Coordinates of C-alpha atoms in Angstrom, one line a residue:
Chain A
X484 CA 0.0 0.0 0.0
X485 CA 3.1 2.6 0.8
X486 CA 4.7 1.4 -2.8
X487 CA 1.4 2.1 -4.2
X488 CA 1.1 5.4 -3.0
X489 CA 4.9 5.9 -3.5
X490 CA 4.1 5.0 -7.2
X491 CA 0.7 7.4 -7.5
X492 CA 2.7 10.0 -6.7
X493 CA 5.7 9.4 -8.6
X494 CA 3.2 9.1 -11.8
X495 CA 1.8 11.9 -10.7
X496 CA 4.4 14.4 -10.9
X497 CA 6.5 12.4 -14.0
X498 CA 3.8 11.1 -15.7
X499 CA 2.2 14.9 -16.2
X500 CA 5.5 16.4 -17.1
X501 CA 6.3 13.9 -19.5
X502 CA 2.7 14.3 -21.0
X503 CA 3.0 18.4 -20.7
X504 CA 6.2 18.2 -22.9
X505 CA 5.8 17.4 -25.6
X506 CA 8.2 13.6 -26.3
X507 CA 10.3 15.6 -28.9
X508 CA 11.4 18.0 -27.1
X509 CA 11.9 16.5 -23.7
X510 CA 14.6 14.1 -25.9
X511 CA 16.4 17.0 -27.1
X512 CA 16.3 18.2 -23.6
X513 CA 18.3 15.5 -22.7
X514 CA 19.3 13.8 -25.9
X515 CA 19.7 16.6 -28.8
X516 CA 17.8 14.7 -31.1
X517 CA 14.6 15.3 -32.8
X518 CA 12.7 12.6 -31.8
X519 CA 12.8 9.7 -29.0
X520 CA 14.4 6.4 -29.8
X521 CA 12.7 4.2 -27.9
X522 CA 15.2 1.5 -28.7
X523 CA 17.7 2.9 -26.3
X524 CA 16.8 2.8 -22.5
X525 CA 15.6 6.3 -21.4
X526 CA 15.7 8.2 -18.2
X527 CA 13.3 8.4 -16.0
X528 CA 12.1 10.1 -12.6
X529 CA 10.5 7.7 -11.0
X530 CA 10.2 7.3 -6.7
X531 CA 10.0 3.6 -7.4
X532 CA 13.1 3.4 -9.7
X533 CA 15.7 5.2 -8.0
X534 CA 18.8 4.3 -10.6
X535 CA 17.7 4.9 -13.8
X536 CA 18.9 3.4 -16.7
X537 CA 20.7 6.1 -18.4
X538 CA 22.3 9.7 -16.6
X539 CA 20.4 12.9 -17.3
X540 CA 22.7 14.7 -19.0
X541 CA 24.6 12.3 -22.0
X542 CA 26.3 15.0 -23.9
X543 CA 28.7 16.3 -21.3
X544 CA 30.5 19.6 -22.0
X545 CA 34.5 19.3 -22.1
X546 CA 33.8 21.5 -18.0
X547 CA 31.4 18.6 -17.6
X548 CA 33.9 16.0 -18.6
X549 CA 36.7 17.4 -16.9
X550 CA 34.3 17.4 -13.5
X551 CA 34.1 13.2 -14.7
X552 CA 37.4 12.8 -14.7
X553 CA 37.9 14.4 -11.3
X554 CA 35.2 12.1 -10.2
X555 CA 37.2 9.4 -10.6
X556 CA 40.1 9.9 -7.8
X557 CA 39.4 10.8 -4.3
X558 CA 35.6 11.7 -3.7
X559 CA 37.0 13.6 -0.7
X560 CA 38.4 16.2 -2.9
X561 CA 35.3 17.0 -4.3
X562 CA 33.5 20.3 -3.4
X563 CA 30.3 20.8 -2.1
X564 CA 29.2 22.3 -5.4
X565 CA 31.0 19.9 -7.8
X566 CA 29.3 17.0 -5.4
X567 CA 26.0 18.8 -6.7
X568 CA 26.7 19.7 -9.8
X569 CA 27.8 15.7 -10.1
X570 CA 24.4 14.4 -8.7
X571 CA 22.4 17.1 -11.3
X572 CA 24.5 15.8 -14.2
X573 CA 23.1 11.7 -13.5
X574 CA 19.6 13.0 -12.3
X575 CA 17.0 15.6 -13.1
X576 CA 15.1 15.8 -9.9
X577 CA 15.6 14.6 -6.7
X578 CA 13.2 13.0 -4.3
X579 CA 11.9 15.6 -2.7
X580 CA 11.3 17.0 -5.7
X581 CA 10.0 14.2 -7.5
X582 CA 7.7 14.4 -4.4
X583 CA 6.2 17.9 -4.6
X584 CA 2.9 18.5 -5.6
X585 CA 1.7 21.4 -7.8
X586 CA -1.2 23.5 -8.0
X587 CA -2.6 21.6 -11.0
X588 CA -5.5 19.8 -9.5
X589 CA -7.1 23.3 -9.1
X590 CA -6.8 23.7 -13.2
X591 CA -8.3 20.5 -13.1
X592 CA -11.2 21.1 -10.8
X593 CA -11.8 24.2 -13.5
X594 CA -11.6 23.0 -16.2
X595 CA -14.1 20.0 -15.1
X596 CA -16.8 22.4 -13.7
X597 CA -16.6 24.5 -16.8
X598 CA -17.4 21.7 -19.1
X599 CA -19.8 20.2 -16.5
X600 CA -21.9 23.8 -16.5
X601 CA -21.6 24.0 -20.2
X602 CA -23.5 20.4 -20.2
X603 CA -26.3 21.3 -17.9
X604 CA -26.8 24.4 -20.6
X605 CA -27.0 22.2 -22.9
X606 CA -28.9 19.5 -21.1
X607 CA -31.2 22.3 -20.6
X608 CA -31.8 23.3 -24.3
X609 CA -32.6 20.0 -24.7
X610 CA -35.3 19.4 -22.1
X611 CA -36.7 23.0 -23.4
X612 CA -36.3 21.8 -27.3
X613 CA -36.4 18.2 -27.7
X614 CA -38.3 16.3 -25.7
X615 CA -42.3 16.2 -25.7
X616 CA -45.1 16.6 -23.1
X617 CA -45.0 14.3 -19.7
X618 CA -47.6 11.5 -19.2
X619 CA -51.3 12.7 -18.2
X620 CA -50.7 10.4 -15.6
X621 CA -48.4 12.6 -14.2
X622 CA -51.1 15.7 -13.7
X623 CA -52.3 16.6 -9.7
X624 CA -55.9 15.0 -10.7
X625 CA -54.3 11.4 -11.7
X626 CA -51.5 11.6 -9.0
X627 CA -54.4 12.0 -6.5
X628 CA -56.6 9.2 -8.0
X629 CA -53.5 7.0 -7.8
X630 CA -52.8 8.4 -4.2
X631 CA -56.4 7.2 -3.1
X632 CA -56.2 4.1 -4.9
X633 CA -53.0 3.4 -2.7
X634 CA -54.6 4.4 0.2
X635 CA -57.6 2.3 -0.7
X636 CA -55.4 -1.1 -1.4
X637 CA -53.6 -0.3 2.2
X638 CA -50.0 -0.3 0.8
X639 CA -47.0 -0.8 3.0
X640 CA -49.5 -0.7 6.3
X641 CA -46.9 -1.2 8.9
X642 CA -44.3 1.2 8.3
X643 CA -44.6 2.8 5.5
X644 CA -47.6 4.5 3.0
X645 CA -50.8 3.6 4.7
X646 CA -49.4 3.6 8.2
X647 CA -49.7 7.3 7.6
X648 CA -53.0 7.7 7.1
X649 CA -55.7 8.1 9.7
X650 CA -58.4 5.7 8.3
X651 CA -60.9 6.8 10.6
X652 CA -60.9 10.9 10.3
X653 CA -59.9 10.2 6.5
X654 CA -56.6 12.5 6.8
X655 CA -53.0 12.2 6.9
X656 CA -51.7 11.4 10.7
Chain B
X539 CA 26.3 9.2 10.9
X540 CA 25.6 5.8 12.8
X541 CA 21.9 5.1 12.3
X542 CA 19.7 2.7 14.1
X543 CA 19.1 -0.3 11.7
X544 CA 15.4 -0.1 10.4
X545 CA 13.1 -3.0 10.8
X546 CA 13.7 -5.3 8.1
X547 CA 11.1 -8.6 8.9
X548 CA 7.9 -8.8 10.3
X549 CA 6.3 -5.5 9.0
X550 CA 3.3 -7.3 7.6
X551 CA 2.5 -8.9 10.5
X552 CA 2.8 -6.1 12.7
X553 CA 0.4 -4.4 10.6
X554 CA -2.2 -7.4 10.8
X555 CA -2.0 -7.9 14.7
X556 CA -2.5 -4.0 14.8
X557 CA -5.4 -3.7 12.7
X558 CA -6.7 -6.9 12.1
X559 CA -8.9 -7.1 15.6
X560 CA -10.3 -3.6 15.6
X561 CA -11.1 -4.7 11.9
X562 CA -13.2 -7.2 13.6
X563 CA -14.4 -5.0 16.4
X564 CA -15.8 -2.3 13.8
X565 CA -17.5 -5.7 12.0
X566 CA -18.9 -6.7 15.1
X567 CA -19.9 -3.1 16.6
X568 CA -21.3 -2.0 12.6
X569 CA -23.7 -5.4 13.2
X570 CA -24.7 -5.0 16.7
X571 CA -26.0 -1.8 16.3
X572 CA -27.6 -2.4 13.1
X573 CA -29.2 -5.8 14.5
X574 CA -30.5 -3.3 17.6
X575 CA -31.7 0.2 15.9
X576 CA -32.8 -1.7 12.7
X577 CA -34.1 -5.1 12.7
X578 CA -35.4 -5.2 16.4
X579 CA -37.7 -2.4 16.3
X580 CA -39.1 -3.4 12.9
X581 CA -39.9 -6.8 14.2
X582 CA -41.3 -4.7 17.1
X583 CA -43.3 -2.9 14.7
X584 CA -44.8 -6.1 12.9
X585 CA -45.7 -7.8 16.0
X586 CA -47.8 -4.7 17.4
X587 CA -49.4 -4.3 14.3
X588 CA -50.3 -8.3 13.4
X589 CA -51.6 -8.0 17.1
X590 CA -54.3 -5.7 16.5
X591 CA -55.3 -6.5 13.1
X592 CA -58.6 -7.7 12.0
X593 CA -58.1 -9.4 8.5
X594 CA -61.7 -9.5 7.8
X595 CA -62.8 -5.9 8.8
X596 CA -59.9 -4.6 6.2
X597 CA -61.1 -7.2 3.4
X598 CA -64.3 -5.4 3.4
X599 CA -63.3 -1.8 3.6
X600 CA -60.8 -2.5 0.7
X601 CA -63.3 -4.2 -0.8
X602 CA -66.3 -1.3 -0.4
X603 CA -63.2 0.5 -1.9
X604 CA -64.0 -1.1 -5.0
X605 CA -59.9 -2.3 -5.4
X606 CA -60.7 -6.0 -6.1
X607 CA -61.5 -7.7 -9.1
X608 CA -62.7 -10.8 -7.8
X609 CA -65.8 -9.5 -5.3
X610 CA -67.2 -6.8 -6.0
X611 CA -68.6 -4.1 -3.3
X612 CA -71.8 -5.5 -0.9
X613 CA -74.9 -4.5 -2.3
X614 CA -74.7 -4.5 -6.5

């Protein structure tokens, strides 16, 4: 149930911005190509796949490169920012951010009531324009021949229609 | 930075022995008081009524009503 919720809320944040960009230019984001290859694993941010398959940034300046090949002695030389600047290169967000909602959900909500109002307008049209008359049957006089008739056949006499009627004064209790 | 090692085993059935009995307990509490504001007072309800009812007296109002097909009302 925690992996679940982990993974609503990882597909929540990726899944959108994946979506809201469009595929082309999130792979020249990180690719600088034209269109995905799909062939070739991809990176992801994902809270349920920590290590993805492939670093963030793949075409690494010769600064970038340089920062690589520092990487490779003594981690304790490192600087703060190069640690950073290190982590940034293999990964686009980090957890927290991964994690972090947004204010969408109120475009949502919006967007849904708009559309919903502009179906009751046009729900409403229709009950003005299209459809026909109701049943007679539906008219006080029937409804109150039907209401006697129910009385008369003592429907639902212990708790519900006729136990609300007063059969002697002939009035409802 | 010397952390205390997280529980590894066991989480599942920590979580059962938590919440499996007050799953129960709800179960048990949501049927009890059902049986007692529900089903008791409308067998309550039935009895009084089936203890005061005349089967023949309503026969003939409904049928002096005129809702029957089979008799009609007294007197035609």
């Amino acid at each position: 149930m925690l992996a679940s919720r982990a993974l609503v809320r990882g597909l929540q944040s990726g899944f959108w911005r994946r979506v809201s960009t469009s595929s082309a230019a999130w792979a020249a984001h990180t690719h600088d190509v034209d269109v995905v290859d799909c062939s070739i694993p991809q990176y992801n941010n994902r809270l349920d796949t920590p290590l993805p398959d492939v670093p963030f940034v793949q075409n690494l300046t010769a600064e970038q490169k340089k920062l690589k090949e520092k990487e490779k002695g003594s981690w304790t030389e490192l600087t703060k920012e190069e640690k950073l600047a290190l982590y940034r290169l293999t990964h686009e967000l980090s957890f927290a951010e991964m994690r972090q909602g947004s204010k969408e959900w109120m475009t949502v909500l919006g967007g849904v009531f708009i559309f919903l109002g502009f179906t009751g307008l046009l729900v409403w049209w229709q009950r003005i324009y299209v459809y026909g008359d109701v049943p007679h049957t539906l008219s006080p006089e029937s409804v109150a021949q039907q209401t006697q008739r129910m009385i008369d056949m003592r429907v639902n006499p212990v708790h519900g229609f006729s136990n609300k009627w007063d059969y002697e004064k002939k009035q409802w209790k | 930075m010397s952390l205390p090692k997280p529980a590894m085993r066991g989480l599942l059935g920590k979580r059962l022995r938590f919440h499996l009995p007050i799953a129960f307990g709800l179960a048990l509490v949501a049927a009890a008081t059902f049986k007692f504001t529900v089903t008791e007072p409308r067998k309550q309800a039935y009895a009084d009524f089936y203890k005061r009812y005349d089967s023949m007296k309503e026969f003939n109002a409904m049928r002096e009503a005129g809702v029957f097909e089979s008799v009609r009302p007294a007197g035609k």
